[in-house]
Amino acid sequence: VQLQASGGGLGQAGGSLRLSCAASRGTFSISVMGWFRQAPGKEREFVAAISWAGGSIYYTDSVKGRFTISRDNAKSTVYLQMDSLKPEDTAVYYCAADSRRQFYSVSYYNSYGMDYWGKGTQVTVSS
């Protein structure tokens, strides 16, 4: 599975950005897709995930009510709509996909991540 993320860039506090991640090669094996982020000097953090079949969704607490994850199965693409941006959202955002047939918890994904990773895309939020 290959993942190609796009849509990062510079945003302003209170503004919006939208990330996209297109999956290719072996997409039939994907059961969950998600987003993680890593800020300078910090560990990688789970942001959001969506199951491919049932649409189950998880968010980390810090983005609930501000970020929205969605998917387009026909395009094998997952999106992360980021609204009400805050400077602390500044990080490199990584798209990820999992082939395990279970939707795990936020804490599990924080600890173990997912099977496949895309290259990160930088999101910088100015105050």
C-alpha positions as a printed Julia matrix, in Angstrom:
127×3 Matrix{Float64}:
   0.0    0.0    0.0
   1.29   3.41  -0.93
  -0.03   6.57   0.62
   0.31  10.05  -0.82
  -0.66  12.96   1.38
  -1.24  16.51   0.23
  -2.78  19.75   1.41
  -0.46  20.89   4.16
   0.84  24.4    4.38
   0.52  27.57   6.36
  -2.69  28.47   8.12
  -3.76  31.1   10.57
  -5.17  30.57  14.03
  -8.89  30.18  13.68
  -8.59  29.25  10.04
  -8.91  26.0    8.15
  -6.81  23.58   6.16
  -7.72  20.32   4.48
  -5.44  17.34   4.11
  -5.95  14.55   1.62
  -4.38  11.11   1.44
  -4.75   8.86  -1.58
  -4.01   5.16  -1.22
  -2.82   2.95  -4.05
  -1.48  -0.57  -4.61
  -3.24  -3.12  -2.49
  -6.01  -0.89  -1.25
  -8.25  -3.95  -0.9
  -6.28  -4.81   2.23
  -7.02  -1.53   4.01
  -9.47  -1.66   6.89
  -8.66   1.59   8.67
  -7.04   4.86   7.62
  -5.93   7.63   9.87
  -3.81  10.66  10.57
  -0.98  11.12  13.03
   1.16  14.15  13.72
   4.51  14.93  15.21
   5.48  18.33  16.48
   9.14  19.34  16.93
  10.58  17.72  20.02
   7.48  15.67  20.69
   6.45  12.09  20.1
   4.17  11.06  17.3
   0.52  11.53  18.23
  -2.63   9.88  16.91
  -5.06  12.45  15.5
  -7.98  10.63  13.89
  -8.95   7.38  12.23
 -11.85   6.05  10.2
 -12.79   2.47   9.39
 -13.13   1.78   5.72
 -16.27  -0.34   5.88
 -18.44   0.89   8.72
 -17.35   4.49   9.06
 -16.39   4.22  12.72
 -14.36   7.22  13.74
 -11.97   8.13  16.52
 -10.43  11.5   17.36
  -7.87  12.45  19.91
  -9.41  14.75  22.51
  -7.47  17.84  21.48
  -9.04  17.94  18.0
 -12.59  16.86  18.77
 -15.08  19.4   17.48
 -12.45  21.03  15.27
 -11.18  18.31  12.93
 -13.28  16.04  10.74
 -12.03  12.87   9.11
 -13.89  11.45   6.13
 -13.31   8.97   3.36
 -14.13   8.39  -0.29
 -13.94   4.66  -0.85
 -14.26   4.98  -4.61
 -11.16   7.16  -4.69
  -9.37   5.28  -1.88
  -8.86   8.65  -0.28
  -9.15   9.91   3.27
  -9.49  13.56   4.21
  -8.8   15.58   7.32
 -10.7   18.85   7.49
  -9.04  21.02  10.1
 -11.06  23.98  11.34
 -10.5   26.43  14.18
  -6.79  25.86  13.87
  -4.54  26.56  16.8
  -0.78  27.18  16.86
  -0.4   23.92  18.79
  -1.71  22.07  15.73
   1.61  22.86  14.07
   3.25  19.55  13.2
   4.16  17.2   10.42
   1.02  15.23   9.64
   1.28  11.63   8.49
  -1.33   9.58   6.73
  -1.49   5.94   7.75
  -3.39   2.79   6.86
  -3.98  -0.44   8.7
  -4.74  -3.89   7.33
  -5.67  -5.53  10.62
  -9.37  -6.34  10.67
 -10.08  -4.53  13.89
 -10.69  -0.93  14.83
  -8.4   -0.4   17.78
  -8.48   2.31  20.43
  -6.81   5.7   20.41
  -4.31   4.52  23.0
  -3.49   1.45  20.91
  -2.83   3.51  17.79
  -0.72   5.92  19.83
   1.4    3.05  21.02
   1.6    0.85  17.94
   0.67   3.01  14.98
  -0.58   1.41  11.77
   0.85  -0.88   9.1
   1.5    1.62   6.33
   2.72   5.2    6.36
   2.87   8.03   3.91
   5.4   10.81   3.82
   4.51  13.64   6.12
   3.07  16.95   5.15
   3.91  20.06   7.15
   1.13  22.06   8.76
   2.11  25.37  10.32
  -0.41  27.51  12.15
   0.51  31.1   12.87
  -1.01  33.02  15.76
